[in-house]
Tab-separated table of C-alpha atoms in Angstrom:
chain	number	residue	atom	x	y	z
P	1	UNK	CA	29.616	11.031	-21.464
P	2	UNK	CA	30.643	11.294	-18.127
P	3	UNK	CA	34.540	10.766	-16.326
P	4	UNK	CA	35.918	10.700	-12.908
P	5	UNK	CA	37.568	13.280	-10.977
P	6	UNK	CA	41.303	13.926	-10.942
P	7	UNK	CA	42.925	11.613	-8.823
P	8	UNK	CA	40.558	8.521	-9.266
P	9	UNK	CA	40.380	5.334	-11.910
P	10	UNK	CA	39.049	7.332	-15.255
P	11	UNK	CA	36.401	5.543	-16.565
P	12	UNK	CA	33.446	6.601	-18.851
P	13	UNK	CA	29.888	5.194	-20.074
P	14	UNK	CA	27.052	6.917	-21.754
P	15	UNK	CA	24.743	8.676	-19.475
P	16	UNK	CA	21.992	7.723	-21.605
P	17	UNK	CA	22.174	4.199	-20.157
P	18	UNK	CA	21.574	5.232	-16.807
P	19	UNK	CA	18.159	4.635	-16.045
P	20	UNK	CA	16.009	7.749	-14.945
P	21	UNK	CA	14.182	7.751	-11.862
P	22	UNK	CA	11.604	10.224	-11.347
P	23	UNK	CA	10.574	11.931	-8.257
P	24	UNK	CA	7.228	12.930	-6.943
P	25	UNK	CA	6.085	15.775	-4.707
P	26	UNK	CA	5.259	14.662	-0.942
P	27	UNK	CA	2.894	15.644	1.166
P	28	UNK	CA	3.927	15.384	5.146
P	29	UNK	CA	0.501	12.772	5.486
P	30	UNK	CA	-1.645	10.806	3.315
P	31	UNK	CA	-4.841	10.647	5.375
P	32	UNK	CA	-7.112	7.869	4.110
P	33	UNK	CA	-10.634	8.253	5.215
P	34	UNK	CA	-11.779	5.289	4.686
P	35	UNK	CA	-11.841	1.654	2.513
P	36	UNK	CA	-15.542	0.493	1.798
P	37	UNK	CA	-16.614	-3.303	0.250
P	38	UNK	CA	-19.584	-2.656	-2.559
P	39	UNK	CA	-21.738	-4.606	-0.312
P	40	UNK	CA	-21.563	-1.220	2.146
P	41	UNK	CA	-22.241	1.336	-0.346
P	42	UNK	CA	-25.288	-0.881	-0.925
P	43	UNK	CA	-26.592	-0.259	2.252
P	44	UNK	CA	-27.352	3.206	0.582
P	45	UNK	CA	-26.591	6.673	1.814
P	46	UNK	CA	-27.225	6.648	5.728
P	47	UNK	CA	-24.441	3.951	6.184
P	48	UNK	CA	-21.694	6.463	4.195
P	49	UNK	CA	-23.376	9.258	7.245
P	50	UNK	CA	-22.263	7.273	9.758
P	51	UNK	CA	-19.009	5.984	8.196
P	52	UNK	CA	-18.122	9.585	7.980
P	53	UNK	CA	-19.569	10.803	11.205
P	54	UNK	CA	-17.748	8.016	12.948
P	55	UNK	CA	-14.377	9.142	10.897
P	56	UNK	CA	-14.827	12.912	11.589
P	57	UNK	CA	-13.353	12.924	14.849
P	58	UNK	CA	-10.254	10.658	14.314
P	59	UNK	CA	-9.296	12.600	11.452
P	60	UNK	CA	-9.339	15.927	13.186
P	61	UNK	CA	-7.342	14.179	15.750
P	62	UNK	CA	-4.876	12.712	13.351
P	63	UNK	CA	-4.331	16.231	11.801
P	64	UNK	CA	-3.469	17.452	15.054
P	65	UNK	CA	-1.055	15.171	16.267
P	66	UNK	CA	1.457	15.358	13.258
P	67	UNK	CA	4.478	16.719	13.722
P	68	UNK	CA	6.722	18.319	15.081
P	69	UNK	CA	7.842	20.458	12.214
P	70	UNK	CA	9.742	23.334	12.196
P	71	UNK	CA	8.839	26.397	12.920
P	72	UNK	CA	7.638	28.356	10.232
P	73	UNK	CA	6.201	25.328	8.117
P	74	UNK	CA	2.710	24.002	7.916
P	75	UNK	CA	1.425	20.464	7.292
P	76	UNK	CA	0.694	19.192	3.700
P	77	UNK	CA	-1.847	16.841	4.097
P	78	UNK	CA	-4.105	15.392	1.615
P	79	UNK	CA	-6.667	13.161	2.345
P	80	UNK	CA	-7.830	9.699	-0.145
P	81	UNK	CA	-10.724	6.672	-0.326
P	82	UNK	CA	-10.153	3.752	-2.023
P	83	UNK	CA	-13.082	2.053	-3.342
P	84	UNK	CA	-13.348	-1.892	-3.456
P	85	UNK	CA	-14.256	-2.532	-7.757
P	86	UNK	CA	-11.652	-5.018	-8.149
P	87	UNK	CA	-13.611	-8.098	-6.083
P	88	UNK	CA	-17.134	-6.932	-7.201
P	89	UNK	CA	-18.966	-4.216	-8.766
P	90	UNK	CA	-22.393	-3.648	-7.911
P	91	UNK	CA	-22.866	0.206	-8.936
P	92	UNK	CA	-21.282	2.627	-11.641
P	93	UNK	CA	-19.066	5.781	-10.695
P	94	UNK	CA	-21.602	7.366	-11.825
P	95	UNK	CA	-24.088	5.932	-9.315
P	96	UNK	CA	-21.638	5.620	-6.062
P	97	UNK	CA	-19.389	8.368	-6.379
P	98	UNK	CA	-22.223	11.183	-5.826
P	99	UNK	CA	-23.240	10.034	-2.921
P	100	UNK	CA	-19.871	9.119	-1.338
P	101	UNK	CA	-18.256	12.681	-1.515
P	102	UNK	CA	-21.840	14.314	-0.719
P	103	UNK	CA	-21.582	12.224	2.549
P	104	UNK	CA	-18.560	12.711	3.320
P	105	UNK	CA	-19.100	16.777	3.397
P	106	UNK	CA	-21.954	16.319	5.382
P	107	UNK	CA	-19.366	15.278	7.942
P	108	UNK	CA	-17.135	17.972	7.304
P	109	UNK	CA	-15.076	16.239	5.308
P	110	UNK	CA	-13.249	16.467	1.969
P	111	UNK	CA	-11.634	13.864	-0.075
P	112	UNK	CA	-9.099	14.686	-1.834
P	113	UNK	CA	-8.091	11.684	-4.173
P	114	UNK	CA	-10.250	8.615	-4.802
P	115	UNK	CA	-8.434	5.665	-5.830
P	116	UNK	CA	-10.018	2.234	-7.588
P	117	UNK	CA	-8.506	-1.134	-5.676
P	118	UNK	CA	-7.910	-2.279	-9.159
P	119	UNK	CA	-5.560	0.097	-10.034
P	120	UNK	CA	-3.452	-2.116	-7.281
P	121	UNK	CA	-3.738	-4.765	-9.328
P	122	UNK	CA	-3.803	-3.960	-13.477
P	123	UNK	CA	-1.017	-2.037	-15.326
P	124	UNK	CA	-0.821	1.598	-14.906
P	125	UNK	CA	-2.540	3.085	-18.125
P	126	UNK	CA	-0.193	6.013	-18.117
P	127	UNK	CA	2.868	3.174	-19.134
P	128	UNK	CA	1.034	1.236	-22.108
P	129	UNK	CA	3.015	-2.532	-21.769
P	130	UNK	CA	3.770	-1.639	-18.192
P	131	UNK	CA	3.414	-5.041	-15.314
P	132	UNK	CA	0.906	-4.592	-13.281
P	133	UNK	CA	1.701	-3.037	-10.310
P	134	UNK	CA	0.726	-6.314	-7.838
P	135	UNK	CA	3.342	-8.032	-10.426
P	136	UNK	CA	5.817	-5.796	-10.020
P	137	UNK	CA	5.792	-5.855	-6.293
P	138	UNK	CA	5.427	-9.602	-6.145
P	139	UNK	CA	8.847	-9.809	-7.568
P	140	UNK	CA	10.229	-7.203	-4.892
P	141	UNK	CA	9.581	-9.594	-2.444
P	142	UNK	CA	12.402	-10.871	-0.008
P	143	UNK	CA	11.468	-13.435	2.000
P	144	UNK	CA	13.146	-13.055	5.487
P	145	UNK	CA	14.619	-16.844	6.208
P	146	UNK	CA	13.982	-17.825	9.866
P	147	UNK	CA	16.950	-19.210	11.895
P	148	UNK	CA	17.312	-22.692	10.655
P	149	UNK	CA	15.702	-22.583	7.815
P	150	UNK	CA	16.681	-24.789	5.095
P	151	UNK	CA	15.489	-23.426	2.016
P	152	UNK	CA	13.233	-26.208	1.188
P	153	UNK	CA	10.124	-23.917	1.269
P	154	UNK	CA	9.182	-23.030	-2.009
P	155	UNK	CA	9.124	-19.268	-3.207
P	156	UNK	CA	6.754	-16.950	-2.162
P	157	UNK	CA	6.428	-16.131	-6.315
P	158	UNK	CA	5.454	-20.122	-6.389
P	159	UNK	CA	3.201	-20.437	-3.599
P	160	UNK	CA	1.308	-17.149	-3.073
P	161	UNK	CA	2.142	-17.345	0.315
P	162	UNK	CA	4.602	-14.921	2.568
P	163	UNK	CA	5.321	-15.323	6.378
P	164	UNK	CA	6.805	-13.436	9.037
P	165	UNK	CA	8.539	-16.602	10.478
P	166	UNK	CA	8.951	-20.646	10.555
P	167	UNK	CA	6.189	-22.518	10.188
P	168	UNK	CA	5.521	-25.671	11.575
P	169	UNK	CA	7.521	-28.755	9.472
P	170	UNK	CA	5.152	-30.428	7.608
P	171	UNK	CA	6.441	-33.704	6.796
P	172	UNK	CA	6.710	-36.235	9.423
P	173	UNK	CA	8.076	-39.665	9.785
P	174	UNK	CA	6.336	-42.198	11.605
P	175	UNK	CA	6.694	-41.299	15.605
P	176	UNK	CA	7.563	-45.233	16.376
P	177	UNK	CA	10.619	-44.978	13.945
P	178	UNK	CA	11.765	-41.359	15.100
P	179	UNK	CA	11.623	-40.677	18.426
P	180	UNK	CA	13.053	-36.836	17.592
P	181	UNK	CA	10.226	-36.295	15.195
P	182	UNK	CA	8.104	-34.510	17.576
P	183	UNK	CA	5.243	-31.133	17.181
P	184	UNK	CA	7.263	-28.065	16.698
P	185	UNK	CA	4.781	-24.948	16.866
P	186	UNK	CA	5.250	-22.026	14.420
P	187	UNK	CA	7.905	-19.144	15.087
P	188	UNK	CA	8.174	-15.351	14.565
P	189	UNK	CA	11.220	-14.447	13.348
P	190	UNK	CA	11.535	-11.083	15.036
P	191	UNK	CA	9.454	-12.437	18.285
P	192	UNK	CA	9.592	-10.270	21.858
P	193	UNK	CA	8.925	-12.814	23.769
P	194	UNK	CA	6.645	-15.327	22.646
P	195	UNK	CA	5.052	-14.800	18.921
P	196	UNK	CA	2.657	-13.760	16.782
P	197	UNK	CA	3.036	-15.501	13.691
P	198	UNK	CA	1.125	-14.727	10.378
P	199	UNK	CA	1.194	-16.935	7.050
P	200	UNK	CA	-0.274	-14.504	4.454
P	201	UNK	CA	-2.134	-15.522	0.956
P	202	UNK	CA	-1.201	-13.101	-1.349
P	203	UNK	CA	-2.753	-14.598	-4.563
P	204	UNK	CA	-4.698	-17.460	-5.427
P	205	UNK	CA	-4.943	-19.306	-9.253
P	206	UNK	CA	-2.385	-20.080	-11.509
P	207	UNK	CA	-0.457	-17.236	-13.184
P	208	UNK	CA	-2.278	-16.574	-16.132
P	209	UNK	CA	-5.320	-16.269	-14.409
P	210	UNK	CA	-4.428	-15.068	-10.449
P	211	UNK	CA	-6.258	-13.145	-8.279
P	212	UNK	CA	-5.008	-11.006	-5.842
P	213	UNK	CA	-5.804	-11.228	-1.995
P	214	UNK	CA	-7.080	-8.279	-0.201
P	215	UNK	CA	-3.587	-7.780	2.234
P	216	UNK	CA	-1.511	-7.441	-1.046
P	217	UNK	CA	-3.609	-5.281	-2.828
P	218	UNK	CA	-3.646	-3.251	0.462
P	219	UNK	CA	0.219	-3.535	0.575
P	220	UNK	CA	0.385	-1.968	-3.216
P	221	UNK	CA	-1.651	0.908	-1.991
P	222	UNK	CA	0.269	1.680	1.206
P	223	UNK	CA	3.582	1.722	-1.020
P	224	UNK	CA	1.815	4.074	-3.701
P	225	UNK	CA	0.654	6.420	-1.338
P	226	UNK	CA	4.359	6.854	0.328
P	227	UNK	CA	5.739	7.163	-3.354
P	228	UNK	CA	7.610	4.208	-2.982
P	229	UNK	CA	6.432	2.883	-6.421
P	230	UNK	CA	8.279	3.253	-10.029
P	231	UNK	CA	8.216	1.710	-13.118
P	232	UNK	CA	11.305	1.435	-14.964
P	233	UNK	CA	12.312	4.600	-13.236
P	234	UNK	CA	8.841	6.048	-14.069
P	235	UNK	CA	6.295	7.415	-11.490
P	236	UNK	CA	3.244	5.399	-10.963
P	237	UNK	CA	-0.561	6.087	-10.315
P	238	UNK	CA	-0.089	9.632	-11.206
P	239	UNK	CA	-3.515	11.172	-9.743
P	240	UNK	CA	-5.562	12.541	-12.736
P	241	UNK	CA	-7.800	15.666	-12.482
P	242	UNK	CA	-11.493	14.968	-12.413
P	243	UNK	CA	-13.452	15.233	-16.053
P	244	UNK	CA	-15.696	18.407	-15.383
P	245	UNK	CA	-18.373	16.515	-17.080
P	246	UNK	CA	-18.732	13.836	-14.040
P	247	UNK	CA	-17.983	10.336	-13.605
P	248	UNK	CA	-18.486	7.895	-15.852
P	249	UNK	CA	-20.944	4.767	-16.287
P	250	UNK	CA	-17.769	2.543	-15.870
P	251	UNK	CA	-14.957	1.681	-13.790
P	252	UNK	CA	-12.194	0.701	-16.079
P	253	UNK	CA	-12.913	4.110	-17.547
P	254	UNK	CA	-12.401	6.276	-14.303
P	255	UNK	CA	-8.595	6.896	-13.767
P	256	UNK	CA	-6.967	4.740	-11.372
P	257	UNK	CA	-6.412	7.720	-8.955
P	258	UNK	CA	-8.898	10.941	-9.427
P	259	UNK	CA	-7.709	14.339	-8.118
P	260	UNK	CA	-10.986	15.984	-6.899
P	261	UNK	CA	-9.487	18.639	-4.767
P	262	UNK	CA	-7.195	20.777	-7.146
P	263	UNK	CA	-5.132	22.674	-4.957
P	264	UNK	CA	-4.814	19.313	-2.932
P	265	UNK	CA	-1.638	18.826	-1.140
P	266	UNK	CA	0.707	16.146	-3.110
P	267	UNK	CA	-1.080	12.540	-2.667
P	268	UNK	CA	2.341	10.541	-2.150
P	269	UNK	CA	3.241	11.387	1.112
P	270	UNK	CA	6.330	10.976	3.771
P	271	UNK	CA	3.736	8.923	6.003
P	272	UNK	CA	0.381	7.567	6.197
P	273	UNK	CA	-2.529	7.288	8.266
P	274	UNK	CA	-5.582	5.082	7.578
P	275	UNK	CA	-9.001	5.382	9.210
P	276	UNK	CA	-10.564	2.058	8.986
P	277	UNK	CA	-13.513	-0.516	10.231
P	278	UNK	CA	-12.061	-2.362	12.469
P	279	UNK	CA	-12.893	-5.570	10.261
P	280	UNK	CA	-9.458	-4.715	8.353
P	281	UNK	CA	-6.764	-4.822	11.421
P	282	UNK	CA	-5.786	-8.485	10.368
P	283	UNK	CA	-5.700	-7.416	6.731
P	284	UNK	CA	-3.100	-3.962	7.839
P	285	UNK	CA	-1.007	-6.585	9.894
P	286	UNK	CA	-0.649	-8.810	6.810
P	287	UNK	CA	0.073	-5.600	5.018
P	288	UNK	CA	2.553	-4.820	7.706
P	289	UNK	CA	4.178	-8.563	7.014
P	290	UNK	CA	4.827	-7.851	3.537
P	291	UNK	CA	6.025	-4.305	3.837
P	292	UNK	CA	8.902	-5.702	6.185
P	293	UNK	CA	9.898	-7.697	2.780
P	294	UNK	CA	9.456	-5.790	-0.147
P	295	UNK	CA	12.895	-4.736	-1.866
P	296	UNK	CA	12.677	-1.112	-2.704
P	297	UNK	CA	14.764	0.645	-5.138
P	298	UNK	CA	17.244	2.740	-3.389
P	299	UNK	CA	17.769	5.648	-5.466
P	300	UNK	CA	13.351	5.633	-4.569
P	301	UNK	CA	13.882	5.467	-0.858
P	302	UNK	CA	17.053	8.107	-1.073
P	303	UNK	CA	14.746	10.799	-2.786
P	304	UNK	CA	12.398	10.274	-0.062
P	305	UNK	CA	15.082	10.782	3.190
P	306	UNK	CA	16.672	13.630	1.278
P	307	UNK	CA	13.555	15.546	0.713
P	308	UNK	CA	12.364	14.949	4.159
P	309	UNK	CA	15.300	15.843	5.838
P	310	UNK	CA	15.829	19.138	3.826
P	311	UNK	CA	12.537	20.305	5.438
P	312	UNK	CA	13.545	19.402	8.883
P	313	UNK	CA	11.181	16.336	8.979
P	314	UNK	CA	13.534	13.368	9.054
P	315	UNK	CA	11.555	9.766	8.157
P	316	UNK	CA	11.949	6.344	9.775
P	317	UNK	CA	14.225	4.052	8.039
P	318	UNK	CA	11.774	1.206	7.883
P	319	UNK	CA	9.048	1.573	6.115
P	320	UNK	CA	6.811	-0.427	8.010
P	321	UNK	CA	7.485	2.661	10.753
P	322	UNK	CA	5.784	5.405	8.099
P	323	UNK	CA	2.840	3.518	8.349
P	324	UNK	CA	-0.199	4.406	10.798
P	325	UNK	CA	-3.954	3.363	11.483
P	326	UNK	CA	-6.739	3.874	13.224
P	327	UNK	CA	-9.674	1.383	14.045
P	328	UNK	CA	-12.410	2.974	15.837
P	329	UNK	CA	-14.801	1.450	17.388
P	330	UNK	CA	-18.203	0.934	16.076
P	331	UNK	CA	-16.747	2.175	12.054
């Protein structure tokens, strides 16, 4: 049971009720090194060479620039891939895996925690009955109502589609009958000066048979990686320590996130960085869109500013801001 302190309304309920939410360690970075399509890893081993080669030097970069922190402490920083097997699967674990982390060494690099796409998108397997985690974002969503808006948009949970602004009216009246029915261009909402507005697809089919777009998947991954994510309190896509006997012939049975470093640094992090083909900067901005208007919990987002600012490392207060990338040329 639990009571107020002297001097305030008593009141009491059972603790029991409360709901639980659990926290996660944090590493200062997640550093991802890298987000490959199947049809790439069919190109065979020299294109992972010079996916890696190309990374090498942007990572070592990346490490160096973070901070400042204070004196005394060093940089947790763990380092992930996510591999594309929700929109196709041409190869086995078994079959790409090798390869990927034997390339990536050759570069110098290690990877820390590999992570399926699908993952993004099923129910966690550690909650048995749990939403899937592209569900249970979907309903976090807030859509930001431009100035004059009307409401007579449909909701994003209806359409599949989120924007950052107003788009241009769609229904019309004939032009001889309504002289004030004229072209009205599309609007950011938070525009500097003149806009760049994005209308995003986040799924496409009907609900009992959807599939998820790319930017939202990508979106689910961004907030997983900052530990942003729970499930009815619980912690989600808990990494799981590689099976010494390899990978296996299948991707549904390969954990959604794979610890293959094991003293890695924590794989939710404070921030992240993303190394990426260039190909995906439209897909991060439409990641950036929704992240602006997903409705975290904020007992989630407390744990995070109180754990970073115990270790001298205070965090932006959007989350958008603990975001980073880097596109370089010729990835």
């Amino acid at each position: 049971m639990k009571g107020s302190l002297p001097g305030e309304e008593t009141s009491f309920h059972e603790t029991s009720a409360e709901p639980h939410t659990a926290s996660v360690p944090f590493s200062h970075l997640s550093l991802e090194l890298g987000h490959l399509y199947m049809e790439d890893f069919a190109e065979g081993p020299d294109r992972l060479r010079r996916h890696f080669a190309a990374v090498r030097p942007w990572a070592d970069a990346v490490r160096a620039g973070l901070g400042p922190l204070p004196e005394g402490r060093r940089p947790r920083i763990s380092t992930c891939f996510l591999v594309d097997d929700y929109f196709s699967r041409l190869a086995t674990p078994a079959e790409l895996v090798p390869p990927l982390l034997a390339a990536a060494r050759e570069a110098g690099l290690t990877i820390d925690y590999l992570a399926r796409e699908s993952g993004c998108a099923a129910p966690d397997p550690a909650h048995p009955g749990s939403a899937p985690l592209a569900e249970s974002v979907l309903h976090r969503l807030v859509e930001s109502p431009p100035p004059g808006s009307t409401g007579f948009r449909p909701p994003v949970g209806r359409t599949g589609w989120l924007t950052n602004g107003r788009r241009t009216p769609s229904r019309r009246t004939s032009a001889a009958l309504d002289a004030s029915d004229v072209w009205q261009p599309p609007s950011e909402t938070l525009a500097r000066g003149h806009s760049v507005f994005m209308d995003v697809e986040l799924f496409s089919g009907t609900e009992e048979d959807r599939t998820w777009s790319c930017a939202f998947l990508a979106s689910v991954w961004q907030l997983a990686r900052l530990g942003l994510l729970r499930d009815n309190g619980r912690a989600v896509l808990i990494p799981v320590a590689q099976d010494p006997g390899g990978f296996p012939a299948d991707w549904d049975a390969l954990p959604p996130v794979v610890q293959l470093t094991p003293d890695a640094a924590p794989f939710t992090a404070y921030g992240t960085c993303s190394v990426l083909p260039g190909r995906f900067l439209p897909v991060e901005h439409a990641v950036r869109v929704v992240l602006d208007q997903v409705q975290l919990e904020p007992d989630v987002l407390e744990q995070a500013a109180r754990r970073s600012a115990a270790e001298g490392y205070p965090l932006p207060a959007g989350v958008v801001e603990r975001t980073s990338y880097v596109f370089p040329p010729g990835l």
